[in-house]
Each structure stands twice: as C-alpha cells, then as structure tokens.
Amino acid sequence: MLGIDLEKADDGFSSDLHLIAGNISRALSQLVLRTDVSGMPLEWIDYKEAARLYHQEQVAYTCGSPLFKLYGGVSARTGFRTVLEVNSIVATVGHTGNPGNTRHDYVPPLNNQTLFRRDAHFCLYCAQRFPVRELSRDHIRPFSQGGRDVWTNVVAACRRCNNLKASRTPEQAKMQLIAVPFTPTYAEYIFLKGRRVLADQMEYLRAHFPRHSPLHARIKRYLS
Ligand SMILES: [Zn+2]
C-alpha cells in the first residue's frame, strides 16, 4: 500500500512527483474501480477522485484490497491527522450514470485500443501477437461490400494480413478467423478499458460478465 500526503499532493504535487522514484508514480497511477451501490461496475477513477468521493461521503462500502493511505490535515476538533484508506474497489451512492445499467441494448463505443484488447493483441487471421502499432482494424465484410463499422464486423489484424485480405471477405480471400468477434457488455468494456487491472478488480468484473464471455478463459489463464 502507498502512503500519500494529501496536503502536499494538492499543491505543487506534479513538480514533487518528478523527484520521486518512478515506481511511486506508477503506483499512483493505479486506478480504482468505482461501482454503484448495487455493485454494478461504473468506471475507473484515480486516487484523487476516490478521495473526493470519500470526502463527500459518497462511498457506501469497499471491496478488494487497500491501495492507498491518504494523509489529510489535522482535525481542529480531535487534534488528530485524518487518514483515509482507499481500496481497489469502491461502491458509491447517488446517480450511477452507467448506461449499461439502464439499457440492455447498450453498445460501447468502438475504438482501436479496446478492440485490440478484446482480441488480446492477436491478429485474428494469422494468430500471432503484435504490439499495438503493428495492428489495424479490419472490417470482416469490407465497406465496399456493405460491411459496417460495428464490433461484430471488426477484428484486430496485422498489417500484412490486412493488406493480403484487401477489400474481400475472409471467404473470398481464403482466410480464416481464429475467433468470433463480439460486442462487449458494459462490464466487459470496463475491463477492456482498464490499464493494469489488479487481480481482485479482475475477479470482480469477471463476476459481471455474461456466462458465455470469451474473456472468462483469458482472465482464468492470467490468474492461474
Ligand atoms: Zn496477421
């Protein structure tokens, strides 16, 4: 767990940060999973936003493990310094703002970062793994043949495979997909959006995935 002095953190925090070792800045960037009061995952927040929610008494309960210990000012009433422990998962009261909660037909926005994560950075044609910069968004049924820019019609593809396939369907190009593209649910989307998702956050999100989610197997492999 990381201890942070909130009084220092509020003023000139970023300039102080450069003087501190890199692993502390990495620890500070660890995001907290925010859920609504019923436990539905909502979003990723940083430690400052988490501290604000605690301060405004919007945190109903916490799950996961303690991440940060935040030190505030000295209370005039008690004479003690306030200490706040922030957990990896916080459930909050009030307006949820979770579109996945209210709309069953919710479709998360499509972008390359989450698309490549959905496909675990594999090219879904040659089944090899690539860094982000070498991947591209392939339209399974190309635009020229009426294909649309939707989750179920796009896959991660390496540049070589994308060029090879060109403006053809996989059948026309005699290429085979190694997995079926799917539209992530809200919980799956939150998982895919996460940078450095902690094991307890992973387990928590996984409990909200549909039973058939291909991400179950991936998380299981990761945690084993
Ligand atoms: Zn490829």
PDB file of C-alpha atoms and ligand atoms in Angstrom:
ATOM      1  CA  MET A   1       0.000   0.000   0.000  1.00  0.00           C
ATOM      2  CA  LEU A   2       1.145   3.517  -0.758  1.00  0.00           C
ATOM      3  CA  GLY A   3       1.005   6.463   1.665  1.00  0.00           C
ATOM      4  CA  ILE A   4       0.321   9.880   0.159  1.00  0.00           C
ATOM      5  CA  ASP A   5       0.318  13.230   1.906  1.00  0.00           C
ATOM      6  CA  LEU A   6      -2.815  14.909   0.604  1.00  0.00           C
ATOM      7  CA  GLU A   7      -1.804  18.387   1.745  1.00  0.00           C
ATOM      8  CA  LYS A   8       1.346  18.164  -0.305  1.00  0.00           C
ATOM      9  CA  ALA A   9      -0.450  16.349  -3.069  1.00  0.00           C
ATOM     10  CA  ASP A  10      -2.888  19.213  -3.614  1.00  0.00           C
ATOM     11  CA  ASP A  11      -0.286  21.909  -4.164  1.00  0.00           C
ATOM     12  CA  GLY A  12       2.643  21.524  -6.478  1.00  0.00           C
ATOM     13  CA  PHE A  13       2.088  17.814  -6.473  1.00  0.00           C
ATOM     14  CA  SER A  14       3.193  17.203 -10.030  1.00  0.00           C
ATOM     15  CA  SER A  15       6.505  19.008  -9.540  1.00  0.00           C
ATOM     16  CA  ASP A  16       7.193  16.955  -6.392  1.00  0.00           C
ATOM     17  CA  LEU A  17       6.393  13.797  -8.245  1.00  0.00           C
ATOM     18  CA  HIS A  18       9.344  14.120 -10.615  1.00  0.00           C
ATOM     19  CA  LEU A  19      11.720  13.903  -7.683  1.00  0.00           C
ATOM     20  CA  ILE A  20      10.251  10.641  -6.507  1.00  0.00           C
ATOM     21  CA  ALA A  21      11.208   7.242  -7.865  1.00  0.00           C
ATOM     22  CA  GLY A  22       9.411   6.023 -10.964  1.00  0.00           C
ATOM     23  CA  ASN A  23       7.728   3.110  -9.225  1.00  0.00           C
ATOM     24  CA  ILE A  24       5.846   5.526  -6.950  1.00  0.00           C
ATOM     25  CA  SER A  25       4.442   7.382  -9.916  1.00  0.00           C
ATOM     26  CA  ARG A  26       3.442   4.012 -11.323  1.00  0.00           C
ATOM     27  CA  ALA A  27       1.725   3.103  -8.058  1.00  0.00           C
ATOM     28  CA  LEU A  28      -0.064   6.468  -8.040  1.00  0.00           C
ATOM     29  CA  SER A  29      -1.433   5.815 -11.498  1.00  0.00           C
ATOM     30  CA  GLN A  30      -3.143   2.629 -10.325  1.00  0.00           C
ATOM     31  CA  LEU A  31      -6.853   3.167 -10.889  1.00  0.00           C
ATOM     32  CA  VAL A  32      -9.701   2.347  -8.533  1.00  0.00           C
ATOM     33  CA  LEU A  33     -12.799   0.551  -9.800  1.00  0.00           C
ATOM     34  CA  ARG A  34     -15.945   2.511  -8.932  1.00  0.00           C
ATOM     35  CA  THR A  35     -19.276   0.699  -8.747  1.00  0.00           C
ATOM     36  CA  ASP A  36     -22.794   1.815  -7.912  1.00  0.00           C
ATOM     37  CA  VAL A  37     -24.369   0.908  -4.599  1.00  0.00           C
ATOM     38  CA  SER A  38     -25.703  -2.377  -6.013  1.00  0.00           C
ATOM     39  CA  GLY A  39     -22.160  -3.325  -7.023  1.00  0.00           C
ATOM     40  CA  MET A  40     -22.510  -2.754 -10.787  1.00  0.00           C
ATOM     41  CA  PRO A  41     -19.166  -1.636 -12.240  1.00  0.00           C
ATOM     42  CA  LEU A  42     -19.228   2.016 -13.389  1.00  0.00           C
ATOM     43  CA  GLU A  43     -15.805   3.377 -14.255  1.00  0.00           C
ATOM     44  CA  TRP A  44     -12.118   3.728 -13.412  1.00  0.00           C
ATOM     45  CA  ILE A  45     -11.148   6.636 -11.187  1.00  0.00           C
ATOM     46  CA  ASP A  46      -7.809   7.933  -9.908  1.00  0.00           C
ATOM     47  CA  TYR A  47      -6.913   8.254  -6.215  1.00  0.00           C
ATOM     48  CA  LYS A  48      -7.840  11.955  -6.144  1.00  0.00           C
ATOM     49  CA  GLU A  49     -11.352  11.265  -7.417  1.00  0.00           C
ATOM     50  CA  ALA A  50     -11.610   8.383  -4.915  1.00  0.00           C
ATOM     51  CA  ALA A  51     -10.555  10.730  -2.091  1.00  0.00           C
ATOM     52  CA  ARG A  52     -13.203  13.236  -3.207  1.00  0.00           C
ATOM     53  CA  LEU A  53     -15.906  10.550  -3.083  1.00  0.00           C
ATOM     54  CA  TYR A  54     -14.808   9.508   0.429  1.00  0.00           C
ATOM     55  CA  HIS A  55     -14.738  13.152   1.499  1.00  0.00           C
ATOM     56  CA  GLN A  56     -18.257  13.768   0.178  1.00  0.00           C
ATOM     57  CA  GLU A  57     -19.414  10.631   1.979  1.00  0.00           C
ATOM     58  CA  GLN A  58     -20.477   9.023  -1.269  1.00  0.00           C
ATOM     59  CA  VAL A  59     -18.658   5.760  -0.577  1.00  0.00           C
ATOM     60  CA  ALA A  60     -21.195   3.193   0.625  1.00  0.00           C
ATOM     61  CA  TYR A  61     -18.739   0.322   1.116  1.00  0.00           C
ATOM     62  CA  THR A  62     -15.488  -1.015  -0.293  1.00  0.00           C
ATOM     63  CA  CYS A  63     -14.228  -4.301  -1.715  1.00  0.00           C
ATOM     64  CA  GLY A  64     -10.870  -5.569  -2.846  1.00  0.00           C
ATOM     65  CA  SER A  65      -7.630  -4.675  -1.127  1.00  0.00           C
ATOM     66  CA  PRO A  66      -6.311  -1.392   0.358  1.00  0.00           C
ATOM     67  CA  LEU A  67      -4.382   0.572  -2.295  1.00  0.00           C
ATOM     68  CA  PHE A  68      -3.524   3.971  -0.870  1.00  0.00           C
ATOM     69  CA  LYS A  69      -3.283   5.560   2.542  1.00  0.00           C
ATOM     70  CA  LEU A  70      -4.047   9.254   2.171  1.00  0.00           C
ATOM     71  CA  TYR A  71      -2.994  11.685   4.896  1.00  0.00           C
ATOM     72  CA  GLY A  72      -5.106  14.820   5.270  1.00  0.00           C
ATOM     73  CA  GLY A  73      -4.932  17.843   7.599  1.00  0.00           C
ATOM     74  CA  VAL A  74      -5.100  17.838  11.376  1.00  0.00           C
ATOM     75  CA  SER A  75      -8.678  17.922  12.619  1.00  0.00           C
ATOM     76  CA  ALA A  76      -9.347  21.033  14.764  1.00  0.00           C
ATOM     77  CA  ARG A  77     -11.884  19.051  16.728  1.00  0.00           C
ATOM     78  CA  THR A  78      -9.837  15.968  17.581  1.00  0.00           C
ATOM     79  CA  GLY A  79      -6.290  17.211  17.086  1.00  0.00           C
ATOM     80  CA  PHE A  80      -5.535  14.078  15.051  1.00  0.00           C
ATOM     81  CA  ARG A  81      -4.459  13.913  11.480  1.00  0.00           C
ATOM     82  CA  THR A  82      -7.109  12.446   9.183  1.00  0.00           C
ATOM     83  CA  VAL A  83      -6.105   9.262   7.437  1.00  0.00           C
ATOM     84  CA  LEU A  84      -8.049   7.785   4.577  1.00  0.00           C
ATOM     85  CA  GLU A  85      -7.569   4.287   3.248  1.00  0.00           C
ATOM     86  CA  VAL A  86      -8.651   3.809  -0.354  1.00  0.00           C
ATOM     87  CA  ASN A  87      -9.480   0.317  -1.591  1.00  0.00           C
ATOM     88  CA  SER A  88      -9.153  -1.089  -5.097  1.00  0.00           C
ATOM     89  CA  ILE A  89     -12.962  -1.230  -5.469  1.00  0.00           C
ATOM     90  CA  VAL A  90     -15.343   1.385  -4.042  1.00  0.00           C
ATOM     91  CA  ALA A  91     -19.148   1.247  -4.170  1.00  0.00           C
ATOM     92  CA  THR A  92     -20.743   4.673  -4.298  1.00  0.00           C
ATOM     93  CA  VAL A  93     -24.198   6.105  -3.684  1.00  0.00           C
ATOM     94  CA  GLY A  94     -26.064   8.574  -5.853  1.00  0.00           C
ATOM     95  CA  HIS A  95     -26.534   8.862  -9.573  1.00  0.00           C
ATOM     96  CA  THR A  96     -24.884   5.976 -11.371  1.00  0.00           C
ATOM     97  CA  GLY A  97     -24.516   7.306 -14.902  1.00  0.00           C
ATOM     98  CA  ASN A  98     -23.982   3.742 -16.058  1.00  0.00           C
ATOM     99  CA  PRO A  99     -25.638   3.361 -19.467  1.00  0.00           C
ATOM    100  CA  GLY A 100     -25.196  -0.404 -19.219  1.00  0.00           C
ATOM    101  CA  ASN A 101     -27.452  -0.475 -16.167  1.00  0.00           C
ATOM    102  CA  THR A 102     -30.489   1.009 -17.787  1.00  0.00           C
ATOM    103  CA  ARG A 103     -30.185  -0.012 -21.419  1.00  0.00           C
ATOM    104  CA  HIS A 104     -29.927  -3.650 -22.344  1.00  0.00           C
ATOM    105  CA  ASP A 105     -29.117  -2.754 -25.931  1.00  0.00           C
ATOM    106  CA  TYR A 106     -26.136  -0.623 -24.812  1.00  0.00           C
ATOM    107  CA  VAL A 107     -23.250  -0.802 -27.259  1.00  0.00           C
ATOM    108  CA  PRO A 108     -19.897   0.538 -26.054  1.00  0.00           C
ATOM    109  CA  PRO A 109     -18.076   2.958 -28.359  1.00  0.00           C
ATOM    110  CA  LEU A 110     -15.767   1.222 -30.807  1.00  0.00           C
ATOM    111  CA  ASN A 111     -12.131   2.270 -30.733  1.00  0.00           C
ATOM    112  CA  ASN A 112      -8.903   0.530 -31.648  1.00  0.00           C
ATOM    113  CA  GLN A 113      -7.496   0.439 -28.135  1.00  0.00           C
ATOM    114  CA  THR A 114     -10.411  -1.608 -26.732  1.00  0.00           C
ATOM    115  CA  LEU A 115     -10.822  -3.586 -29.958  1.00  0.00           C
ATOM    116  CA  PHE A 116      -7.191  -4.741 -29.834  1.00  0.00           C
ATOM    117  CA  ARG A 117      -7.609  -5.632 -26.162  1.00  0.00           C
ATOM    118  CA  ARG A 118     -10.799  -7.559 -26.936  1.00  0.00           C
ATOM    119  CA  ASP A 119      -8.725  -9.635 -29.373  1.00  0.00           C
ATOM    120  CA  ALA A 120      -5.841  -9.880 -26.840  1.00  0.00           C
ATOM    121  CA  HIS A 121      -3.493  -8.203 -29.374  1.00  0.00           C
ATOM    122  CA  PHE A 122      -3.693 -11.209 -31.663  1.00  0.00           C
ATOM    123  CA  CYS A 123      -4.135 -10.830 -35.378  1.00  0.00           C
ATOM    124  CA  LEU A 124      -7.323 -12.853 -35.793  1.00  0.00           C
ATOM    125  CA  TYR A 125      -6.096 -14.161 -39.158  1.00  0.00           C
ATOM    126  CA  CYS A 126      -2.510 -15.362 -38.636  1.00  0.00           C
ATOM    127  CA  ALA A 127      -2.981 -15.953 -34.866  1.00  0.00           C
ATOM    128  CA  GLN A 128       0.191 -14.124 -33.924  1.00  0.00           C
ATOM    129  CA  ARG A 129       0.520 -11.468 -31.241  1.00  0.00           C
ATOM    130  CA  PHE A 130       1.585  -7.932 -32.175  1.00  0.00           C
ATOM    131  CA  PRO A 131       2.325  -4.629 -30.448  1.00  0.00           C
ATOM    132  CA  VAL A 132      -0.462  -2.040 -30.855  1.00  0.00           C
ATOM    133  CA  ARG A 133       1.422  -0.057 -33.503  1.00  0.00           C
ATOM    134  CA  GLU A 134       1.514  -3.101 -35.791  1.00  0.00           C
ATOM    135  CA  LEU A 135      -2.181  -3.851 -35.533  1.00  0.00           C
ATOM    136  CA  SER A 136      -5.016  -2.423 -37.594  1.00  0.00           C
ATOM    137  CA  ARG A 137      -8.810  -2.569 -37.609  1.00  0.00           C
ATOM    138  CA  ASP A 138     -10.001  -4.994 -40.245  1.00  0.00           C
ATOM    139  CA  HIS A 139     -13.595  -4.939 -41.464  1.00  0.00           C
ATOM    140  CA  ILE A 140     -14.523  -8.592 -41.949  1.00  0.00           C
ATOM    141  CA  ARG A 141     -17.127  -7.669 -44.549  1.00  0.00           C
ATOM    142  CA  PRO A 142     -15.500  -4.661 -46.178  1.00  0.00           C
ATOM    143  CA  PHE A 143     -17.266  -1.293 -46.562  1.00  0.00           C
ATOM    144  CA  SER A 144     -17.291  -1.769 -50.323  1.00  0.00           C
ATOM    145  CA  GLN A 145     -19.466  -4.858 -49.836  1.00  0.00           C
ATOM    146  CA  GLY A 146     -21.875  -3.277 -47.351  1.00  0.00           C
ATOM    147  CA  GLY A 147     -19.927  -4.097 -44.169  1.00  0.00           C
ATOM    148  CA  ARG A 148     -20.380  -1.776 -41.207  1.00  0.00           C
ATOM    149  CA  ASP A 149     -18.057  -0.327 -38.592  1.00  0.00           C
ATOM    150  CA  VAL A 150     -19.509  -2.324 -35.677  1.00  0.00           C
ATOM    151  CA  TRP A 151     -17.941  -4.608 -33.045  1.00  0.00           C
ATOM    152  CA  THR A 152     -19.214  -7.779 -34.712  1.00  0.00           C
ATOM    153  CA  ASN A 153     -17.752  -6.809 -38.095  1.00  0.00           C
ATOM    154  CA  VAL A 154     -14.281  -5.775 -36.948  1.00  0.00           C
ATOM    155  CA  VAL A 155     -11.207  -7.633 -35.734  1.00  0.00           C
ATOM    156  CA  ALA A 156      -7.596  -6.844 -34.940  1.00  0.00           C
ATOM    157  CA  ALA A 157      -5.381  -7.745 -37.884  1.00  0.00           C
ATOM    158  CA  CYS A 158      -1.683  -7.326 -38.547  1.00  0.00           C
ATOM    159  CA  ARG A 159      -0.828  -5.061 -41.459  1.00  0.00           C
ATOM    160  CA  ARG A 160       0.343  -7.965 -43.551  1.00  0.00           C
ATOM    161  CA  CYS A 161      -2.927  -9.893 -43.189  1.00  0.00           C
ATOM    162  CA  ASN A 162      -4.982  -6.733 -43.660  1.00  0.00           C
ATOM    163  CA  ASN A 163      -3.154  -5.982 -46.925  1.00  0.00           C
ATOM    164  CA  LEU A 164      -3.403  -9.572 -48.058  1.00  0.00           C
ATOM    165  CA  LYS A 165      -7.141  -9.676 -47.429  1.00  0.00           C
ATOM    166  CA  ALA A 166      -7.698  -6.276 -49.066  1.00  0.00           C
ATOM    167  CA  SER A 167     -11.328  -5.457 -49.976  1.00  0.00           C
ATOM    168  CA  ARG A 168     -12.548  -9.026 -49.744  1.00  0.00           C
ATOM    169  CA  THR A 169     -14.439 -11.124 -47.237  1.00  0.00           C
ATOM    170  CA  PRO A 170     -12.406 -13.867 -45.479  1.00  0.00           C
ATOM    171  CA  GLU A 171     -14.118 -16.460 -47.715  1.00  0.00           C
ATOM    172  CA  GLN A 172     -13.177 -14.573 -50.874  1.00  0.00           C
ATOM    173  CA  ALA A 173      -9.599 -14.172 -49.613  1.00  0.00           C
ATOM    174  CA  LYS A 174      -9.499 -17.790 -48.388  1.00  0.00           C
ATOM    175  CA  MET A 175      -8.519 -16.616 -44.927  1.00  0.00           C
ATOM    176  CA  GLN A 176      -9.971 -17.927 -41.693  1.00  0.00           C
ATOM    177  CA  LEU A 177     -10.791 -16.099 -38.481  1.00  0.00           C
ATOM    178  CA  ILE A 178      -9.435 -17.734 -35.309  1.00  0.00           C
ATOM    179  CA  ALA A 179     -12.208 -16.308 -33.090  1.00  0.00           C
ATOM    180  CA  VAL A 180     -15.719 -14.909 -33.357  1.00  0.00           C
ATOM    181  CA  PRO A 181     -15.858 -11.125 -32.875  1.00  0.00           C
ATOM    182  CA  PHE A 182     -18.283  -9.993 -30.163  1.00  0.00           C
ATOM    183  CA  THR A 183     -19.784  -6.788 -28.796  1.00  0.00           C
ATOM    184  CA  PRO A 184     -18.574  -6.280 -25.202  1.00  0.00           C
ATOM    185  CA  THR A 185     -21.171  -5.746 -22.475  1.00  0.00           C
ATOM    186  CA  TYR A 186     -20.667  -2.749 -20.207  1.00  0.00           C
ATOM    187  CA  ALA A 187     -18.699  -4.771 -17.602  1.00  0.00           C
ATOM    188  CA  GLU A 188     -16.541  -6.325 -20.324  1.00  0.00           C
ATOM    189  CA  TYR A 189     -15.926  -2.895 -21.792  1.00  0.00           C
ATOM    190  CA  ILE A 190     -14.811  -1.508 -18.396  1.00  0.00           C
ATOM    191  CA  PHE A 191     -12.429  -4.459 -18.097  1.00  0.00           C
ATOM    192  CA  LEU A 192     -11.024  -3.911 -21.600  1.00  0.00           C
ATOM    193  CA  LYS A 193     -10.587  -0.196 -20.973  1.00  0.00           C
ATOM    194  CA  GLY A 194      -8.587  -0.786 -17.790  1.00  0.00           C
ATOM    195  CA  ARG A 195      -4.853  -0.254 -17.728  1.00  0.00           C
ATOM    196  CA  ARG A 196      -3.134  -2.587 -15.242  1.00  0.00           C
ATOM    197  CA  VAL A 197      -6.263  -4.215 -13.838  1.00  0.00           C
ATOM    198  CA  LEU A 198      -5.487  -5.766 -10.436  1.00  0.00           C
ATOM    199  CA  ALA A 199      -6.331  -9.405  -9.747  1.00  0.00           C
ATOM    200  CA  ASP A 200      -9.136  -8.534  -7.312  1.00  0.00           C
ATOM    201  CA  GLN A 201     -10.603  -5.999  -9.766  1.00  0.00           C
ATOM    202  CA  MET A 202     -10.395  -8.639 -12.492  1.00  0.00           C
ATOM    203  CA  GLU A 203     -12.253 -11.188 -10.375  1.00  0.00           C
ATOM    204  CA  TYR A 204     -14.854  -8.596  -9.501  1.00  0.00           C
ATOM    205  CA  LEU A 205     -15.504  -7.554 -13.103  1.00  0.00           C
ATOM    206  CA  ARG A 206     -15.497 -11.156 -14.238  1.00  0.00           C
ATOM    207  CA  ALA A 207     -18.435 -11.909 -11.932  1.00  0.00           C
ATOM    208  CA  HIS A 208     -20.438  -9.409 -14.026  1.00  0.00           C
ATOM    209  CA  PHE A 209     -19.546 -10.878 -17.424  1.00  0.00           C
ATOM    210  CA  PRO A 210     -22.112 -12.953 -19.303  1.00  0.00           C
ATOM    211  CA  ARG A 211     -21.623 -16.699 -18.784  1.00  0.00           C
ATOM    212  CA  HIS A 212     -20.508 -17.213 -22.391  1.00  0.00           C
ATOM    213  CA  SER A 213     -17.959 -14.374 -22.360  1.00  0.00           C
ATOM    214  CA  PRO A 214     -14.676 -15.347 -24.074  1.00  0.00           C
ATOM    215  CA  LEU A 215     -12.923 -13.134 -21.524  1.00  0.00           C
ATOM    216  CA  HIS A 216     -13.524 -15.680 -18.711  1.00  0.00           C
ATOM    217  CA  ALA A 217     -10.929 -18.040 -20.112  1.00  0.00           C
ATOM    218  CA  ARG A 218      -8.417 -15.227 -20.585  1.00  0.00           C
ATOM    219  CA  ILE A 219      -8.743 -13.991 -17.005  1.00  0.00           C
ATOM    220  CA  LYS A 220      -8.582 -17.550 -15.671  1.00  0.00           C
ATOM    221  CA  ARG A 221      -5.343 -18.108 -17.554  1.00  0.00           C
ATOM    222  CA  TYR A 222      -3.971 -14.836 -16.268  1.00  0.00           C
ATOM    223  CA  LEU A 223      -4.853 -15.529 -12.642  1.00  0.00           C
ATOM    224  CA  SER A 224      -3.661 -19.138 -12.605  1.00  0.00           C
TER     225      SER A 224
HETATM  226 ZN    ZN B   1      -1.804 -11.458 -39.317  1.00  0.00          ZN
END
